[in-house]
GROMACS .gro file of C-alpha atoms in nm:
model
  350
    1UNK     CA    1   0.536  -0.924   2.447
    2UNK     CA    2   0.503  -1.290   2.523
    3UNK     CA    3   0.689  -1.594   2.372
    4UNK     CA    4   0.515  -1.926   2.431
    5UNK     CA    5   0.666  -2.284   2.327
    6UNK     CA    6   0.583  -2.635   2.356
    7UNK     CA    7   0.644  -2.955   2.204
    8UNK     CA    8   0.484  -2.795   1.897
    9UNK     CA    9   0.830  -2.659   1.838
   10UNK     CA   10   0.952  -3.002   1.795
   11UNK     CA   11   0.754  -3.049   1.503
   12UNK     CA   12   0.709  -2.709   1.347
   13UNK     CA   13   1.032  -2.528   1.443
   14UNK     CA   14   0.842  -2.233   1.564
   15UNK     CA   15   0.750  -2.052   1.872
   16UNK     CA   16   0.444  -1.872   1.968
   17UNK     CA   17   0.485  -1.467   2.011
   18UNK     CA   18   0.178  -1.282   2.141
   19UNK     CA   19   0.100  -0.938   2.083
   20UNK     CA   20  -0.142  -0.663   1.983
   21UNK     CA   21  -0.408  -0.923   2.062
   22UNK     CA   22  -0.240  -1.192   1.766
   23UNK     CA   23  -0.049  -1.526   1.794
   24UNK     CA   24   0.295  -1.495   1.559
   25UNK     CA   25   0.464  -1.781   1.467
   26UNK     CA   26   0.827  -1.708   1.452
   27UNK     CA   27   1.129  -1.926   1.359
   28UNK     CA   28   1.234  -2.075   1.697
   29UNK     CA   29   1.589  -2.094   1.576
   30UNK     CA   30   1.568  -1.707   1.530
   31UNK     CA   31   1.621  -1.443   1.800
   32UNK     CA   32   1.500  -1.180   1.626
   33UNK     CA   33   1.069  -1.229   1.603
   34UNK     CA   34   1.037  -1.053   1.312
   35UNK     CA   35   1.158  -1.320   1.017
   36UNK     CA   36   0.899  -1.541   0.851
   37UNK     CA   37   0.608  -1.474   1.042
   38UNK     CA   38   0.274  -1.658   0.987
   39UNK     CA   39   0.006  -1.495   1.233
   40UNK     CA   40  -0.291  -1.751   1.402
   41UNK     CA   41  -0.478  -1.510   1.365
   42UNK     CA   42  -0.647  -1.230   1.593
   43UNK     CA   43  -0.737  -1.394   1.936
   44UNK     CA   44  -0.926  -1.285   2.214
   45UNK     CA   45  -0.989  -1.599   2.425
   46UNK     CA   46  -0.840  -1.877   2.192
   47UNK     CA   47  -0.842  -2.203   2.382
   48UNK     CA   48  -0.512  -2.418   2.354
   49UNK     CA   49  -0.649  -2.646   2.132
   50UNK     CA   50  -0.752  -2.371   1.881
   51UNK     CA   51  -0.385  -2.216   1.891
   52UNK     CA   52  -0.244  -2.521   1.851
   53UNK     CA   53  -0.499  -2.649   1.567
   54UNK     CA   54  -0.356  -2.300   1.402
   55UNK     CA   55  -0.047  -2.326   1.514
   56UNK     CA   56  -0.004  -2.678   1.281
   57UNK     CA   57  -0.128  -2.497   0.963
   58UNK     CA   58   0.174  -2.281   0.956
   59UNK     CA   59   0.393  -2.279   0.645
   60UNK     CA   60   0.666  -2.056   0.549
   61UNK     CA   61   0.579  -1.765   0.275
   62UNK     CA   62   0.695  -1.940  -0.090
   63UNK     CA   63   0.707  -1.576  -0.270
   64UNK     CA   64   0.992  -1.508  -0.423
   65UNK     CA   65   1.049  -1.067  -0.475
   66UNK     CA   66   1.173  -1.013  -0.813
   67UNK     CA   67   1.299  -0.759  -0.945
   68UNK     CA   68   1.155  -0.628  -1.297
   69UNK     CA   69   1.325  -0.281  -1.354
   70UNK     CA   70   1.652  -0.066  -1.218
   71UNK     CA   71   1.472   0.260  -1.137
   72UNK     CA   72   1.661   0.380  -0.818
   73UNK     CA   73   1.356   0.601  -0.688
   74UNK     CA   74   1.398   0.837  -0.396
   75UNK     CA   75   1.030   0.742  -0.301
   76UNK     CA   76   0.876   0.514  -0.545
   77UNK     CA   77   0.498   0.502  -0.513
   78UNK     CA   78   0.142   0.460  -0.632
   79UNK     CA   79   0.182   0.198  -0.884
   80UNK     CA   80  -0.115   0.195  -1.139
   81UNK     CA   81  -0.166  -0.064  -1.398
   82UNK     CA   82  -0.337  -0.016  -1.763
   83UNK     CA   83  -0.497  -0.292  -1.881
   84UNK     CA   84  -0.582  -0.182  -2.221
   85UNK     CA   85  -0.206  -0.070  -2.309
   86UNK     CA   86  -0.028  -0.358  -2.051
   87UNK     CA   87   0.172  -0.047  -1.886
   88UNK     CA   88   0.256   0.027  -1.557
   89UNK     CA   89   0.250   0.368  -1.416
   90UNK     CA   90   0.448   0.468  -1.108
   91UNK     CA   91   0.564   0.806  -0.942
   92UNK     CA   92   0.881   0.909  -0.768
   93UNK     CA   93   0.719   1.195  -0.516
   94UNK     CA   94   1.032   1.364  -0.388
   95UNK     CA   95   1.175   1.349  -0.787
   96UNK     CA   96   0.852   1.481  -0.906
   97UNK     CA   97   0.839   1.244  -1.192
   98UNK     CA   98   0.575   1.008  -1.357
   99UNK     CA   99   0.732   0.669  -1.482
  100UNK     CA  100   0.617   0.392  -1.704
  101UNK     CA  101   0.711   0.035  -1.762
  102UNK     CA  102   0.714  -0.090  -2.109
  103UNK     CA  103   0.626  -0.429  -2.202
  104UNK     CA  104   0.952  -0.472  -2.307
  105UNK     CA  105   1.097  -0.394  -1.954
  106UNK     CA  106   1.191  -0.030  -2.045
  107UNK     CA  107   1.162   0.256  -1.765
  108UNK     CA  108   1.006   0.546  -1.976
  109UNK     CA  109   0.953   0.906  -1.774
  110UNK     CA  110   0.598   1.034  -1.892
  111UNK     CA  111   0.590   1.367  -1.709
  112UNK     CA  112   0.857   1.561  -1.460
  113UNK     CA  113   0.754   1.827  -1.248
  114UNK     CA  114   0.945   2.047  -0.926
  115UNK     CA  115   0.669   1.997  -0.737
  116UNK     CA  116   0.622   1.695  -0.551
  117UNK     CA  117   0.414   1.423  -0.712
  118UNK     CA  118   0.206   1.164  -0.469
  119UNK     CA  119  -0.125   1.007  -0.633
  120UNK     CA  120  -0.154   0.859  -0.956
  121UNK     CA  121  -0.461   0.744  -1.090
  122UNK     CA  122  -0.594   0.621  -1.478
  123UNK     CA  123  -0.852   0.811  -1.608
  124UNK     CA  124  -1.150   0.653  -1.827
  125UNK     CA  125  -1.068   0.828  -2.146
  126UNK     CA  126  -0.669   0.712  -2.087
  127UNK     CA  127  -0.532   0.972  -1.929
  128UNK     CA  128  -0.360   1.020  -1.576
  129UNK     CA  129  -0.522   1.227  -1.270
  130UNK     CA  130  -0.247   1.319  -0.997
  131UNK     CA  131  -0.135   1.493  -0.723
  132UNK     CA  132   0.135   1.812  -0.720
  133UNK     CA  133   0.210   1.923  -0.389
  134UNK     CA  134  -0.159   2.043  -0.251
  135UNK     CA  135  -0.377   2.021  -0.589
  136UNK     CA  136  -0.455   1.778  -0.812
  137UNK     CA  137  -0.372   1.776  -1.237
  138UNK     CA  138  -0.524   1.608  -1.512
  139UNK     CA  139  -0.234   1.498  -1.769
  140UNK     CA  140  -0.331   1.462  -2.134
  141UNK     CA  141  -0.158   1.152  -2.218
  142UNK     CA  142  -0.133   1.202  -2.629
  143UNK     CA  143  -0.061   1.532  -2.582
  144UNK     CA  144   0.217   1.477  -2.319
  145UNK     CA  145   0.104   1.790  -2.080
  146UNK     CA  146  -0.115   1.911  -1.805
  147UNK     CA  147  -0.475   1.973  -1.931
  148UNK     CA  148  -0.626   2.092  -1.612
  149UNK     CA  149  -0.524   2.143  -1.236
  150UNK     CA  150  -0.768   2.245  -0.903
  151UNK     CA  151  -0.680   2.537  -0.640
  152UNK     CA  152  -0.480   2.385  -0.412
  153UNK     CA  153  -0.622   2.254  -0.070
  154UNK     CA  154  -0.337   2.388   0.124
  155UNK     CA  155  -0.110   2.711   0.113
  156UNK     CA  156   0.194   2.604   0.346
  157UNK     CA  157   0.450   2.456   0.203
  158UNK     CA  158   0.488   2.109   0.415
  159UNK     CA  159   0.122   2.045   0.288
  160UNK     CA  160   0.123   1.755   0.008
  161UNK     CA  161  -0.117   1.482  -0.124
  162UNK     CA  162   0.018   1.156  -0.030
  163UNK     CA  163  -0.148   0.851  -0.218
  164UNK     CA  164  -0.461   0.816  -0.359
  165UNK     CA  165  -0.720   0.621  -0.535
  166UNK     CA  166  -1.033   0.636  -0.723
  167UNK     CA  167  -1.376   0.551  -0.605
  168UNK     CA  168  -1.703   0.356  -0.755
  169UNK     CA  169  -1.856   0.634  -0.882
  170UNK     CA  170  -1.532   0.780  -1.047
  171UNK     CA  171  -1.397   1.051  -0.798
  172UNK     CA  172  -1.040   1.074  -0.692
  173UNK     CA  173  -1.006   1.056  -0.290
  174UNK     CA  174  -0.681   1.116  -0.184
  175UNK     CA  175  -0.491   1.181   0.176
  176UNK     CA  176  -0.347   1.525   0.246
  177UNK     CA  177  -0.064   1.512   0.496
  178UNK     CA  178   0.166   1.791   0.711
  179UNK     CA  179   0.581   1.653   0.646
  180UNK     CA  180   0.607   1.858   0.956
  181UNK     CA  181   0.493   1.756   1.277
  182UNK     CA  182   0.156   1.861   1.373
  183UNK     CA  183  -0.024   1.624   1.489
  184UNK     CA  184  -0.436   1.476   1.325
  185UNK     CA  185  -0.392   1.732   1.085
  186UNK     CA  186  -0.414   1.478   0.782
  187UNK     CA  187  -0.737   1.449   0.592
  188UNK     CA  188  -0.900   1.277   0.280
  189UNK     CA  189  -1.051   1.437   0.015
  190UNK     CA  190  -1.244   1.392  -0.263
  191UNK     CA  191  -1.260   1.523  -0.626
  192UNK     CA  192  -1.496   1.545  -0.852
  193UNK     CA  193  -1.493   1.559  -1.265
  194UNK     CA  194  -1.463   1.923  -1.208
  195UNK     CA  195  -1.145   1.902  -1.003
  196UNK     CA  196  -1.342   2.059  -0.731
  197UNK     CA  197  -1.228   1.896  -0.374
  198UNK     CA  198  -1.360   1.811  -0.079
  199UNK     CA  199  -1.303   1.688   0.266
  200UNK     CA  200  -1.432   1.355   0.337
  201UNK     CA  201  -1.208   1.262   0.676
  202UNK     CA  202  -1.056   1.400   0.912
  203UNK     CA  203  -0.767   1.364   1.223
  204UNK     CA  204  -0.552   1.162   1.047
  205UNK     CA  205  -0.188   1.135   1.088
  206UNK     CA  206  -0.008   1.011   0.783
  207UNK     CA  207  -0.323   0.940   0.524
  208UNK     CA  208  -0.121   0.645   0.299
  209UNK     CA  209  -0.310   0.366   0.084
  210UNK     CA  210  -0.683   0.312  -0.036
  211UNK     CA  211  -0.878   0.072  -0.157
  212UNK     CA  212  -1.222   0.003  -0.212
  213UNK     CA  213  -1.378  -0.366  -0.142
  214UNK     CA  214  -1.510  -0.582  -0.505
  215UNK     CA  215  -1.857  -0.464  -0.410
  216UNK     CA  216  -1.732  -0.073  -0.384
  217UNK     CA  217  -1.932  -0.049  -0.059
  218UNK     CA  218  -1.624  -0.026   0.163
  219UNK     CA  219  -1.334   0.217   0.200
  220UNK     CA  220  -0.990   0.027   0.335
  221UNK     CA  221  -0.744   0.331   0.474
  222UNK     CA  222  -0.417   0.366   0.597
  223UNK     CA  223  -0.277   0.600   0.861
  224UNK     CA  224   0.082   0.492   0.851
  225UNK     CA  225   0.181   0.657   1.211
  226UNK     CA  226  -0.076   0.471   1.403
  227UNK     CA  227   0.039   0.181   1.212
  228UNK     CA  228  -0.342   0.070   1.124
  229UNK     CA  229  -0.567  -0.018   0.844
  230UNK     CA  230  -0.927   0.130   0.894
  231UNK     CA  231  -1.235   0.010   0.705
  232UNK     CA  232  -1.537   0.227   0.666
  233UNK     CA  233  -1.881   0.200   0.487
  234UNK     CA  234  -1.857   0.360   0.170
  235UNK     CA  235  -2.225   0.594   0.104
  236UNK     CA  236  -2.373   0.821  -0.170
  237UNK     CA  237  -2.171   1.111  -0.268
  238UNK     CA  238  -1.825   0.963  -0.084
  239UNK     CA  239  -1.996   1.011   0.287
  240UNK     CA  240  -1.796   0.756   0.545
  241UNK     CA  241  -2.026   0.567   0.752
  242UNK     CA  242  -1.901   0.359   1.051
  243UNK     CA  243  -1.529   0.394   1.068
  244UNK     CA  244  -1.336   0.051   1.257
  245UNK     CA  245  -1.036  -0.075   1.297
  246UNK     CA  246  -0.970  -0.364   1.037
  247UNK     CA  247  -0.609  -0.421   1.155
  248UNK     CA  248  -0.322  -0.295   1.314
  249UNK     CA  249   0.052  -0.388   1.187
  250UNK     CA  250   0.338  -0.517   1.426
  251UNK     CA  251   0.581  -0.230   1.582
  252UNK     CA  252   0.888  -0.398   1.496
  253UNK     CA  253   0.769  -0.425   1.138
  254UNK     CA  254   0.757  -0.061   1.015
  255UNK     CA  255   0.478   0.138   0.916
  256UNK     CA  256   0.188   0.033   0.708
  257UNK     CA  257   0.236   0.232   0.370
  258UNK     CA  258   0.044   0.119   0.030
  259UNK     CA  259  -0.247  -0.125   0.027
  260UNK     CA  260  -0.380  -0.327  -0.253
  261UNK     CA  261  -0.705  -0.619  -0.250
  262UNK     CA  262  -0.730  -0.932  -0.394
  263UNK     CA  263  -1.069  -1.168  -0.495
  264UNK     CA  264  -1.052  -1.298  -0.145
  265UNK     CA  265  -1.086  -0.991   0.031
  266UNK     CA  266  -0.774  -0.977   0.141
  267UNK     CA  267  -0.551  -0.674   0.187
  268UNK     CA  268  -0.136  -0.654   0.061
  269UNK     CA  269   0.040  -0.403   0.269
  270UNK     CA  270   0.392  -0.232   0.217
  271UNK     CA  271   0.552  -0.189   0.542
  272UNK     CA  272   0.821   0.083   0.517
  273UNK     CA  273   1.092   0.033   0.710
  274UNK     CA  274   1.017  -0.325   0.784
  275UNK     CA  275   1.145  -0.502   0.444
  276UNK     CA  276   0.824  -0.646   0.400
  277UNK     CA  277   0.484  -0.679   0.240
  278UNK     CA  278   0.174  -0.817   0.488
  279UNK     CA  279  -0.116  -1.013   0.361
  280UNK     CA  280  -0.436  -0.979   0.585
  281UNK     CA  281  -0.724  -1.177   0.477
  282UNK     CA  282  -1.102  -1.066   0.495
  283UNK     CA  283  -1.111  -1.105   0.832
  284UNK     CA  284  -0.828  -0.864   0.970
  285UNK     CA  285  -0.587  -1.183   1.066
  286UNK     CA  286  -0.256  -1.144   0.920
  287UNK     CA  287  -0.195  -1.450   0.651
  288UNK     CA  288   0.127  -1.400   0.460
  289UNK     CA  289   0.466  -1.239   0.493
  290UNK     CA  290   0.689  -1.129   0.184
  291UNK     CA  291   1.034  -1.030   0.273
  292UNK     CA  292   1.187  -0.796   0.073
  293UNK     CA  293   1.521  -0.769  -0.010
  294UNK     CA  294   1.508  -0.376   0.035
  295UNK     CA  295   1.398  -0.198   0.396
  296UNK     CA  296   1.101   0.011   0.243
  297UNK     CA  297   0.874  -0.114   0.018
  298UNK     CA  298   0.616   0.155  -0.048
  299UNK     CA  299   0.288   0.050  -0.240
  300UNK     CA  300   0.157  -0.242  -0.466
  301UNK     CA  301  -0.087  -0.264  -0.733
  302UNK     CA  302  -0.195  -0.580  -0.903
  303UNK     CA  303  -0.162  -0.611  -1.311
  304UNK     CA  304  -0.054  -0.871  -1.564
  305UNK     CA  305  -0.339  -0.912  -1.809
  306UNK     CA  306  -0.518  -1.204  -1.549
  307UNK     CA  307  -0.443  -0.901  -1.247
  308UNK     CA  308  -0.221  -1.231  -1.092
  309UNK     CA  309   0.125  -1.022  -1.063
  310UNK     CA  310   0.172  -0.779  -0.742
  311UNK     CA  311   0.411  -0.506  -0.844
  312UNK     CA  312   0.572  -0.364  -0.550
  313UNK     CA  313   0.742   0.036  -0.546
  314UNK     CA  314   1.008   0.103  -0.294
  315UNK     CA  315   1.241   0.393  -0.193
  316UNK     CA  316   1.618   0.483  -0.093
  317UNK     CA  317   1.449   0.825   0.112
  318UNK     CA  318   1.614   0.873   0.400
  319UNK     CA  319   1.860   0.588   0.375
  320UNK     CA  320   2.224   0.648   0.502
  321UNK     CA  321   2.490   0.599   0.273
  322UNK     CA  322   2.621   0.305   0.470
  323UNK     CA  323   2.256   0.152   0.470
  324UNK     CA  324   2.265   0.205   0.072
  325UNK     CA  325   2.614   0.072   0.054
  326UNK     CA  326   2.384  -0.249   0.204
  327UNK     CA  327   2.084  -0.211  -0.006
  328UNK     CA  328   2.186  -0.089  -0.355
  329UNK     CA  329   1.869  -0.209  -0.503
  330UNK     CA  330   1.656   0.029  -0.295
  331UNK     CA  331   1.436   0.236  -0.508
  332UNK     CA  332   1.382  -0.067  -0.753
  333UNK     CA  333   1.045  -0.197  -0.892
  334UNK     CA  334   0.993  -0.543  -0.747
  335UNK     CA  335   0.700  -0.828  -0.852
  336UNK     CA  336   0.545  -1.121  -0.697
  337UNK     CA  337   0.312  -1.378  -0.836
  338UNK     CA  338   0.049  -1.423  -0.511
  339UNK     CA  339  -0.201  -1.755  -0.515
  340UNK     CA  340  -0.495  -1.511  -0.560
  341UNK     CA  341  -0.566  -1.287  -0.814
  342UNK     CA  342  -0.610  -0.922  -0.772
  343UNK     CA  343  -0.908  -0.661  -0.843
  344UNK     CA  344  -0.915  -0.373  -1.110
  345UNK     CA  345  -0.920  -0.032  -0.959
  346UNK     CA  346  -1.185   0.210  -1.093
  347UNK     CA  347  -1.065   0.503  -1.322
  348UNK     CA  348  -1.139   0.882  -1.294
  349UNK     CA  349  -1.429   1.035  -1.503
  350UNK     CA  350  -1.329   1.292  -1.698
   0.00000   0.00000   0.00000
């Protein structure tokens, strides 16, 4: 890693850090490289009047984390937002338990299971497609219970779903992963209106958060232990073209968990363990930092009836009781209110 200063620091209060191919700006006054961030983007041969033109745009992050409901999840995740009823769905995996928020602020528990629940998705008849353990459910919101479920993808025990999202044409694509160690094992599959799965990718770690682009033609993925956000071209019947690399998150900030796009094309990014949320912009070049006031923010989803409010899941899993003692709030449902607006995710066809 490489620091660089210059009179800049006079006038900005920041220093240059260098790494993974991007110029940071961090707080010169800070020791630490990891507070208030604001990254010059990704560059390969930037002269010194580019970096420095860059380097003069920087700003410190204005968002303000609020908090909008006590829900003390082990492992909060895959916030979904209902625009016709202005609820918010979220899971805690480890409690096995589907969650709304009310309108009125209220914490309401839809559905509780002793399996393990990961991906939550809205269907297009109102209804909730998610994940238990290895195989997928379809709940029957009015009548309050499971209508359907697939065969499960996996038969050992360590296999779950992890997070998931729905596609253009209304499938459910969502990442398998091993809690064990073994290695690529991960995968993403796909399922269809018959709850019939199948395997779209392959050799991935830790599958975490998707997202398709406004246009639905491209896939944004997450493999949280290679710390990177992939994009891939997005063809007839869920086929991945051309896989890349659309960016790859700092080491000392965590690991990239749940994503969520706004109008810009840019990408919101939980980073567990690093007590923040990243904003990369269309390009791959790292925009915006959110610090959190808890360690591990999990996934985001935009809602609010004009999509303009970024609700934020986090978790207390595998917190020490001294590091709780610290962070009593972990597990709550934060908010913030980001400068662009955020797109509506597709439902499931029943």
């Amino acid at each position: 890693m490489l620091y660089l200063a210059s009179e800049l620091c006079r006038d900005t209060g920041y220093i240059l850090r260098a790494s993974n191919g991007q110029f940071t700006a961090t707080r010169f006054c800070e020791n630490s490289g990891v507070s208030y961030p604001r990254d010059l983007a990704r560059v390969e041969a930037a002269s010194l009047s580019e970096v420095a033109e860059r380097w003069s745009r920087i700003k410190e992050c204005h968002y303000a984390p609020v908090k909008v409901a006590r829900t003390r999840a082990d492992l909060g995740e895959s916030p979904v937002w209902d625009a016709h009823s202005g609820l918010l769905y979220f899971v805690d995996i480890s409690g096995g338990r589907i969650n709304r928020l009310t309108p009125q602020g209220d914490v309401e528990r839809v559905y509780e299971s002793a399996a393990k629940i990961g991906a939550l998705a809205l269907t297009d008849q109102g209804n909730l497609i998610f994940t238990e353990d290895a195989s997928a459910a379809l709940l029957d919101l009015g009548e309050g219970k499971v209508r359907q479920y697939s065969a499960p993808v996996h038969h050992r025990s360590s296999y779950r779903f992890n997070d998931g999202a729905c596609d253009p044409q209304g499938y459910f694509v969502t990442g398998l992963m091993d809690e064990g160690p073994s290695g690529k094992t991960g995968a993403l599959y796909r399922f269809d209106h018959e709850m019939h799965a199948e395997v779209i990718h392959r050799e991935m770690s830790l599958p975490n958060g998707l997202a398709w682009s406004q246009d639905g033609q491209t896939l944004f993925f997450v493999d949280s232990v290679a710390r990177s956000i992939y994009r891939a071209d997005y063809l007839a019947g869920g086929v991945l073209g051309e896989i890349s690399l659309f960016a790859e998150t700092p080491a000392e900030l965590g690991r990239p968990d749940g994503i969520a796009l706004d109008k810009e094309g840019g990408i919101w990014v939980c980073q567990f363990n690093g007590s923040c949320l990243l904003r990369y912009d269309r390009h791959g070049h790292l925009s915006d930092q959110v610090v959190m006031p808890v360690p591990r923010p999990t996934s985001c989803c935009f809602g609010g009836p004009e999509l303009d409010t970024l609700y934020i899941t986090t978790a207390r899993f595998g917190m020490t009781p001294a590091q709780l003692l610290d962070y009593p709030d972990a597990g709550d449902l934060y908010m913030i209110r980001p400068e662009v607006a955020g797109i509506a995710r597709h439902p499931f066809k029943e």
